[in-house]
Amino acid sequence: MKPTAFYFDERTLWHVPGGLHALYLPVGGWIQPMAGSGMAESPDSKRRIKSLFDASGLSQRLDLRSAPPASEEDLRRVHTAGYLAEFKRLSDAGGGELGDTAPFGRGSYEIAQVSTGLAIAALDSVLRGEHGNAFAITRPPGHHCLPDRGMGFCLFNNIAVAIETAKARHRIERIAVIDWDVHHGNGTQQIFYARNDVLTLSLHQWGCFPPGYSGAEDRGEGKGVGCNVNIPLLPGGGHESYRYAFERIVVPVIDRFRPELIVVASGLDANGVDPLARMQLHPESFRMMSREVLQLAAHHAQGRLAVVHEGGYSEVCVPFCALAVVEALCGHRTEVPDPFSEFFGLQQPPERFDALQRELIDEMAALHGLR
């Protein structure tokens, strides 16, 4: 048995955000058109992930699979009937937008169902014991999407729907979501904010997206107090910021929660050349974090780990970051040289910056009772 499942479907690359954009701004007025659609959330970085896996031989080490689309029943576990109906109506009519910076084109409803279905299948495969871990390329992404509103390129909350479906199908009580997308996982946070059966933990750039939000003091409500953890990191923080955040907060919080399954919302947009953020990670940073969550899953969750792709908009760098993640998952190092880590490693912030970042992380750790 190949230990790592790789869930991918060409149809997800056919999702087209509606209209012309420049990064995320609608073209018009003083916003000039760009080549292609101009939208940062394009299929190219995801297609290049798959191409690099194939060209490097890594795909041969993986169990490549697709999956059926998410059913309406599964989507209704998270999303309101009104949102689903309006999304379907607009998608059939040629596209539109149902929220904040979440445009879509004709047929995007069905493509988003495929994307969510891949996440559902990834969780299913590890919970059935079919694979030790799984990696799914989902597009459109999901972690910003709210039950009744799209947001930040996200149209269904893929991970939240997959978690609720897994809970309905399997006898599982505690699931931890570790979100290292550079933007805050606000949709996943809101969906589980008052719950103590799903831990949501987000490492993200301070105030980046949603604009101005950091959330260090938002710890959940009701039964969910203590089960929501935000780690906003200073813009420009690099590998050491994330390493220390794992040491001081991520690992002890997961140790305390003792999940039966770990799900990673694997945005790769904290890389040093992403157009929508200002962090300084490199492929080896993602390898480091992947190894950390593998150890946590081995210790608490019988190794059960599902990694679901979120953002990442540098078409050149993202494939190498994804390669590092999946090499760690399957325990195989390809011969592909890393063209970024040495370069970014020379650009890491100075000791005074690191000292301030560690101080802030220590303060956040104290909010969660970690000494």
Short mmCIF file of C-alpha atoms in Angstrom, two decimals:
data_model
loop_
_atom_site.label_atom_id
_atom_site.label_comp_id
_atom_site.label_asym_id
_atom_site.label_seq_id
_atom_site.Cartn_x
_atom_site.Cartn_y
_atom_site.Cartn_z
CA MET A 1 0.00 0.00 0.00
CA LYS A 2 1.29 3.47 -0.89
CA PRO A 3 1.18 5.37 2.41
CA THR A 4 0.10 8.75 1.01
CA ALA A 5 -3.01 9.40 -1.04
CA PHE A 6 -2.95 12.30 -3.49
CA TYR A 7 -6.42 13.62 -4.36
CA PHE A 8 -6.53 15.66 -7.55
CA ASP A 9 -9.10 16.37 -10.25
CA GLU A 10 -8.46 18.31 -13.47
CA ARG A 11 -11.95 19.82 -13.22
CA THR A 12 -10.90 21.99 -10.28
CA LEU A 13 -8.49 23.79 -12.59
CA TRP A 14 -11.38 24.81 -14.83
CA HIS A 15 -12.96 27.10 -12.23
CA VAL A 16 -12.88 30.66 -13.58
CA PRO A 17 -13.42 33.63 -11.26
CA GLY A 18 -15.91 35.85 -13.05
CA GLY A 19 -14.80 39.01 -14.82
CA LEU A 20 -11.38 40.58 -15.33
CA HIS A 21 -9.26 41.32 -12.29
CA ALA A 22 -5.79 42.58 -11.37
CA LEU A 23 -4.69 40.36 -8.44
CA TYR A 24 -8.09 40.68 -6.73
CA LEU A 25 -9.31 44.11 -7.86
CA PRO A 26 -12.00 44.27 -10.57
CA VAL A 27 -10.67 45.89 -13.73
CA GLY A 28 -12.11 49.31 -14.41
CA GLY A 29 -11.49 52.94 -13.62
CA TRP A 30 -7.79 53.20 -12.81
CA ILE A 31 -7.31 49.41 -12.53
CA GLN A 32 -5.79 48.28 -15.82
CA PRO A 33 -6.32 44.84 -17.37
CA MET A 34 -3.61 42.21 -17.05
CA ALA A 35 -2.74 39.19 -19.16
CA GLY A 36 -5.31 36.43 -18.87
CA SER A 37 -7.94 36.93 -16.17
CA GLY A 38 -5.37 38.69 -13.98
CA MET A 39 -6.81 37.05 -10.86
CA ALA A 40 -4.22 35.93 -8.29
CA GLU A 41 -6.31 32.82 -7.60
CA SER A 42 -5.63 31.07 -10.88
CA PRO A 43 -5.19 27.39 -11.81
CA ASP A 44 -1.54 27.81 -12.74
CA SER A 45 0.16 27.29 -9.38
CA LYS A 46 -1.96 24.18 -8.74
CA ARG A 47 -1.32 22.78 -12.22
CA ARG A 48 2.41 23.33 -11.71
CA ILE A 49 2.25 21.41 -8.40
CA LYS A 50 0.91 18.38 -10.24
CA SER A 51 3.43 18.85 -13.06
CA LEU A 52 6.37 18.98 -10.65
CA PHE A 53 5.13 15.88 -8.82
CA ASP A 54 4.94 14.05 -12.16
CA ALA A 55 8.26 15.27 -13.56
CA SER A 56 10.16 14.53 -10.32
CA GLY A 57 8.80 11.00 -10.03
CA LEU A 58 7.06 11.80 -6.74
CA SER A 59 3.66 10.95 -8.23
CA GLN A 60 4.79 7.33 -8.59
CA ARG A 61 5.19 7.18 -4.81
CA LEU A 62 1.63 8.41 -4.24
CA ASP A 63 -1.77 6.82 -4.65
CA LEU A 64 -3.30 9.26 -7.16
CA ARG A 65 -7.08 9.46 -6.87
CA SER A 66 -10.08 11.58 -7.67
CA ALA A 67 -13.36 11.55 -5.74
CA PRO A 68 -17.08 12.08 -6.27
CA PRO A 69 -18.39 15.61 -5.83
CA ALA A 70 -19.72 16.62 -2.43
CA SER A 71 -23.44 15.91 -2.19
CA GLU A 72 -26.06 18.51 -1.39
CA GLU A 73 -26.62 16.68 1.90
CA ASP A 74 -22.96 17.05 2.81
CA LEU A 75 -22.86 20.72 1.83
CA ARG A 76 -25.93 21.44 3.98
CA ARG A 77 -24.02 20.20 7.03
CA VAL A 78 -22.26 23.60 6.91
CA HIS A 79 -23.89 25.89 4.36
CA THR A 80 -27.37 27.37 4.43
CA ALA A 81 -29.98 26.27 1.91
CA GLY A 82 -30.36 29.87 0.75
CA TYR A 83 -26.65 30.25 0.01
CA LEU A 84 -26.51 26.98 -1.92
CA ALA A 85 -29.57 27.86 -3.98
CA GLU A 86 -28.34 31.34 -4.89
CA PHE A 87 -24.83 30.11 -5.70
CA LYS A 88 -26.29 27.44 -8.01
CA ARG A 89 -28.63 29.93 -9.68
CA LEU A 90 -25.88 32.44 -10.40
CA SER A 91 -23.44 29.74 -11.51
CA ASP A 92 -25.97 28.39 -14.01
CA ALA A 93 -26.64 31.93 -15.25
CA GLY A 94 -23.00 32.67 -16.02
CA GLY A 95 -21.45 33.66 -12.70
CA GLY A 96 -21.42 36.41 -10.14
CA GLU A 97 -20.29 37.03 -6.58
CA LEU A 98 -21.83 36.07 -3.24
CA GLY A 99 -19.67 37.77 -0.67
CA ASP A 100 -16.33 39.53 -0.41
CA THR A 101 -13.75 38.96 -3.17
CA ALA A 102 -15.22 35.61 -4.17
CA PRO A 103 -16.23 35.91 -7.85
CA PHE A 104 -17.10 32.87 -9.92
CA GLY A 105 -18.08 31.93 -13.43
CA ARG A 106 -20.42 29.54 -15.18
CA GLY A 107 -20.27 26.03 -13.75
CA SER A 108 -18.29 27.01 -10.66
CA TYR A 109 -20.94 25.50 -8.38
CA GLU A 110 -20.31 22.01 -9.72
CA ILE A 111 -16.53 22.54 -9.74
CA ALA A 112 -16.66 23.67 -6.11
CA GLN A 113 -18.57 20.46 -5.32
CA VAL A 114 -15.65 18.51 -6.83
CA SER A 115 -13.18 20.50 -4.74
CA THR A 116 -15.08 19.78 -1.52
CA GLY A 117 -15.45 16.14 -2.54
CA LEU A 118 -11.66 15.81 -2.71
CA ALA A 119 -11.35 17.08 0.87
CA ILE A 120 -14.07 14.69 2.04
CA ALA A 121 -12.29 11.76 0.39
CA ALA A 122 -8.93 12.72 1.90
CA LEU A 123 -10.34 12.59 5.43
CA ASP A 124 -12.27 9.42 4.62
CA SER A 125 -9.20 7.55 3.39
CA VAL A 126 -7.17 8.12 6.54
CA LEU A 127 -10.11 7.45 8.87
CA ARG A 128 -10.78 4.15 7.11
CA GLY A 129 -7.12 3.24 7.53
CA GLU A 130 -6.67 3.00 3.78
CA HIS A 131 -3.77 5.46 3.85
CA GLY A 132 -1.51 6.78 6.57
CA ASN A 133 -2.04 10.33 5.35
CA ALA A 134 -3.51 12.20 2.41
CA PHE A 135 -2.92 15.37 0.41
CA ALA A 136 -5.69 17.04 -1.59
CA ILE A 137 -5.39 19.89 -4.09
CA THR A 138 -8.69 21.72 -3.72
CA ARG A 139 -9.78 24.64 -5.87
CA PRO A 140 -11.64 26.86 -5.23
CA PRO A 141 -10.14 27.00 -1.74
CA GLY A 142 -12.30 27.06 1.37
CA HIS A 143 -11.07 28.40 4.71
CA HIS A 144 -12.56 31.92 4.37
CA CYS A 145 -16.03 30.73 3.34
CA LEU A 146 -18.82 31.28 5.87
CA PRO A 147 -22.03 29.24 6.05
CA ASP A 148 -23.96 31.87 4.09
CA ARG A 149 -21.30 33.88 2.29
CA GLY A 150 -18.31 33.38 0.03
CA MET A 151 -15.11 35.23 0.86
CA GLY A 152 -11.49 35.55 -0.24
CA PHE A 153 -11.76 33.29 -3.34
CA CYS A 154 -13.54 30.62 -1.22
CA LEU A 155 -16.99 29.32 -2.23
CA PHE A 156 -17.52 26.25 -0.02
CA ASN A 157 -15.65 25.65 3.22
CA ASN A 158 -14.02 22.43 2.03
CA ILE A 159 -12.45 21.42 5.34
CA ALA A 160 -15.48 22.23 7.48
CA VAL A 161 -17.78 20.20 5.22
CA ALA A 162 -15.26 17.34 5.20
CA ILE A 163 -15.06 17.40 9.01
CA GLU A 164 -18.82 17.36 9.46
CA THR A 165 -19.13 14.56 6.90
CA ALA A 166 -16.39 12.57 8.64
CA LYS A 167 -18.17 12.99 11.96
CA ALA A 168 -21.39 11.71 10.40
CA ARG A 169 -19.69 8.69 8.82
CA HIS A 170 -17.12 7.73 11.45
CA ARG A 171 -17.10 7.49 15.22
CA ILE A 172 -14.67 10.32 15.82
CA GLU A 173 -14.95 12.98 18.49
CA ARG A 174 -11.91 15.29 18.44
CA ILE A 175 -10.47 16.81 15.26
CA ALA A 176 -7.77 19.48 15.14
CA VAL A 177 -7.38 21.90 12.23
CA ILE A 178 -3.94 23.50 11.84
CA ASP A 179 -4.17 26.32 9.31
CA TRP A 180 -0.82 27.67 8.09
CA ASP A 181 -2.24 29.65 5.20
CA VAL A 182 -0.82 33.17 5.49
CA HIS A 183 -4.36 34.54 5.77
CA HIS A 184 -6.58 33.93 8.77
CA GLY A 185 -8.94 30.95 8.52
CA ASN A 186 -11.93 33.05 9.54
CA GLY A 187 -14.61 30.86 8.00
CA THR A 188 -13.43 27.68 9.71
CA GLN A 189 -13.07 29.62 12.96
CA GLN A 190 -16.64 30.92 12.84
CA ILE A 191 -18.16 27.55 11.98
CA PHE A 192 -16.58 25.80 14.99
CA TYR A 193 -16.21 28.77 17.36
CA ALA A 194 -18.64 27.50 19.98
CA ARG A 195 -17.61 23.83 19.73
CA ASN A 196 -15.18 21.82 21.84
CA ASP A 197 -14.94 18.83 19.50
CA VAL A 198 -13.03 20.71 16.78
CA LEU A 199 -9.89 22.67 17.62
CA THR A 200 -9.13 25.46 15.14
CA LEU A 201 -5.60 26.86 15.12
CA SER A 202 -4.47 29.48 12.62
CA LEU A 203 -0.97 30.83 12.01
CA HIS A 204 -1.27 33.90 9.82
CA GLN A 205 0.21 37.27 8.96
CA TRP A 206 -0.87 39.96 11.37
CA GLY A 207 -3.77 42.00 9.92
CA CYS A 208 -3.45 40.70 6.35
CA PHE A 209 -6.81 39.09 5.50
CA PRO A 210 -9.51 39.62 6.52
CA PRO A 211 -8.01 43.12 6.45
CA GLY A 212 -6.98 44.33 9.90
CA TYR A 213 -7.83 41.09 11.71
CA SER A 214 -5.32 39.37 13.97
CA GLY A 215 -7.43 37.57 16.57
CA ALA A 216 -4.90 36.59 19.22
CA GLU A 217 -7.48 37.07 22.00
CA ASP A 218 -10.32 35.23 20.22
CA ARG A 219 -10.38 31.88 22.02
CA GLY A 220 -13.87 30.57 21.29
CA GLU A 221 -17.15 30.96 23.12
CA GLY A 222 -19.39 28.78 25.26
CA LYS A 223 -18.21 25.19 25.18
CA GLY A 224 -15.62 26.24 22.60
CA VAL A 225 -13.58 28.49 24.89
CA GLY A 226 -9.98 27.37 24.55
CA CYS A 227 -10.61 25.48 21.32
CA ASN A 228 -9.82 28.39 19.02
CA VAL A 229 -6.21 29.53 18.79
CA ASN A 230 -4.87 32.35 16.64
CA ILE A 231 -1.17 33.07 16.16
CA PRO A 232 -0.82 36.34 14.23
CA LEU A 233 2.81 36.80 13.14
CA LEU A 234 4.56 40.02 12.20
CA PRO A 235 4.93 40.78 8.48
CA GLY A 236 8.44 39.85 7.37
CA GLY A 237 8.74 37.07 9.92
CA GLY A 238 10.43 34.05 8.45
CA HIS A 239 11.27 30.46 9.27
CA GLU A 240 12.25 31.14 12.89
CA SER A 241 8.89 32.81 13.65
CA TYR A 242 6.98 29.72 12.56
CA ARG A 243 9.42 27.33 14.21
CA TYR A 244 9.08 29.13 17.54
CA ALA A 245 5.27 29.36 17.20
CA PHE A 246 5.16 25.58 16.74
CA GLU A 247 7.39 25.04 19.77
CA ARG A 248 5.58 27.41 22.12
CA ILE A 249 1.96 27.12 21.02
CA VAL A 250 1.08 24.63 18.28
CA VAL A 251 2.69 21.53 19.79
CA PRO A 252 1.54 22.08 23.41
CA VAL A 253 -2.00 23.01 22.32
CA ILE A 254 -2.29 19.85 20.22
CA ASP A 255 -0.78 17.80 23.07
CA ARG A 256 -3.45 19.19 25.39
CA PHE A 257 -6.35 18.64 22.97
CA ARG A 258 -5.30 15.08 21.99
CA PRO A 259 -7.04 14.92 18.59
CA GLU A 260 -8.06 11.70 16.87
CA LEU A 261 -7.42 13.28 13.46
CA ILE A 262 -5.34 16.26 12.35
CA VAL A 263 -6.33 18.28 9.29
CA VAL A 264 -3.93 20.86 7.85
CA ALA A 265 -5.28 23.81 5.89
CA SER A 266 -2.14 24.05 3.77
CA GLY A 267 -2.00 27.46 2.22
CA LEU A 268 1.44 27.99 0.71
CA ASP A 269 1.16 31.77 0.46
CA ALA A 270 3.54 32.52 3.35
CA ASN A 271 6.37 31.96 0.85
CA GLY A 272 8.71 34.89 0.33
CA VAL A 273 7.50 35.89 -3.13
CA ASP A 274 3.75 35.54 -2.76
CA PRO A 275 1.93 38.58 -4.21
CA LEU A 276 -0.77 38.64 -1.51
CA ALA A 277 1.31 38.54 1.68
CA ARG A 278 4.60 39.64 3.19
CA MET A 279 6.09 36.67 5.01
CA GLN A 280 9.45 35.06 4.31
CA LEU A 281 8.94 31.30 4.34
CA HIS A 282 10.63 28.94 1.90
CA PRO A 283 10.14 25.28 0.94
CA GLU A 284 12.17 24.01 3.90
CA SER A 285 9.84 25.90 6.24
CA PHE A 286 6.91 23.89 4.92
CA ARG A 287 8.94 20.69 5.24
CA MET A 288 9.66 21.58 8.88
CA MET A 289 5.99 22.21 9.67
CA SER A 290 4.92 19.04 7.86
CA ARG A 291 7.34 16.97 9.92
CA GLU A 292 6.01 18.57 13.09
CA VAL A 293 2.39 17.69 12.30
CA LEU A 294 3.40 14.17 11.26
CA GLN A 295 4.92 13.70 14.71
CA LEU A 296 1.84 15.13 16.39
CA ALA A 297 -0.42 12.83 14.36
CA ALA A 298 1.74 9.83 15.20
CA HIS A 299 1.60 10.67 18.90
CA HIS A 300 -2.10 11.47 19.21
CA ALA A 301 -4.07 10.38 16.15
CA GLN A 302 -2.65 6.99 15.15
CA GLY A 303 -0.84 8.84 12.37
CA ARG A 304 -4.08 10.06 10.81
CA LEU A 305 -3.34 13.28 8.94
CA ALA A 306 -5.07 14.95 6.00
CA VAL A 307 -3.52 17.96 4.27
CA VAL A 308 -5.88 20.10 2.19
CA HIS A 309 -4.52 22.81 -0.10
CA GLU A 310 -5.74 26.38 0.41
CA GLY A 311 -4.01 29.51 -1.00
CA GLY A 312 -0.68 30.14 -2.67
CA TYR A 313 -0.25 32.51 -5.58
CA SER A 314 3.38 32.46 -6.68
CA GLU A 315 3.27 30.16 -9.66
CA VAL A 316 7.02 29.51 -9.44
CA CYS A 317 7.51 29.03 -5.70
CA VAL A 318 4.29 27.25 -4.68
CA PRO A 319 5.12 23.95 -6.47
CA PHE A 320 8.41 23.62 -4.57
CA CYS A 321 6.65 24.31 -1.26
CA ALA A 322 4.04 21.65 -2.06
CA LEU A 323 6.80 19.23 -3.07
CA ALA A 324 8.44 19.69 0.35
CA VAL A 325 5.13 19.03 2.12
CA VAL A 326 4.35 15.85 0.23
CA GLU A 327 7.93 14.56 0.34
CA ALA A 328 7.62 14.79 4.12
CA LEU A 329 4.23 13.04 4.08
CA CYS A 330 5.40 10.07 2.04
CA GLY A 331 8.93 9.89 3.45
CA HIS A 332 10.65 10.17 0.08
CA ARG A 333 13.08 12.88 -1.02
CA THR A 334 13.25 13.44 -4.76
CA GLU A 335 16.32 14.69 -6.60
CA VAL A 336 14.70 18.07 -7.23
CA PRO A 337 17.04 20.85 -6.04
CA ASP A 338 15.40 23.57 -3.94
CA PRO A 339 15.94 26.91 -5.74
CA PHE A 340 14.48 29.08 -2.96
CA SER A 341 15.47 28.07 0.57
CA GLU A 342 19.10 29.22 0.46
CA PHE A 343 18.10 32.54 -1.10
CA PHE A 344 15.29 33.19 1.37
CA GLY A 345 17.44 31.95 4.22
CA LEU A 346 19.80 34.87 3.63
CA GLN A 347 16.86 37.28 3.92
CA GLN A 348 15.60 36.19 7.33
CA PRO A 349 14.97 39.03 9.82
CA PRO A 350 17.65 40.11 12.29
CA GLU A 351 17.92 38.95 15.89
CA ARG A 352 16.13 42.04 17.27
CA PHE A 353 13.11 41.26 15.10
CA ASP A 354 13.17 37.60 16.17
CA ALA A 355 13.39 38.65 19.83
CA LEU A 356 10.29 40.85 19.47
CA GLN A 357 8.43 38.11 17.62
CA ARG A 358 9.32 35.57 20.33
CA GLU A 359 8.10 38.00 22.98
CA LEU A 360 4.76 38.37 21.21
CA ILE A 361 4.44 34.60 20.75
CA ASP A 362 5.17 34.12 24.45
CA GLU A 363 2.37 36.58 25.26
CA MET A 364 -0.01 34.62 23.03
CA ALA A 365 1.06 31.39 24.69
CA ALA A 366 0.18 32.87 28.07
CA LEU A 367 -3.34 33.67 26.83
CA HIS A 368 -3.80 29.92 26.37
CA GLY A 369 -2.34 28.96 29.75
CA LEU A 370 1.00 27.84 28.30
CA ARG A 371 4.02 28.75 30.41
#
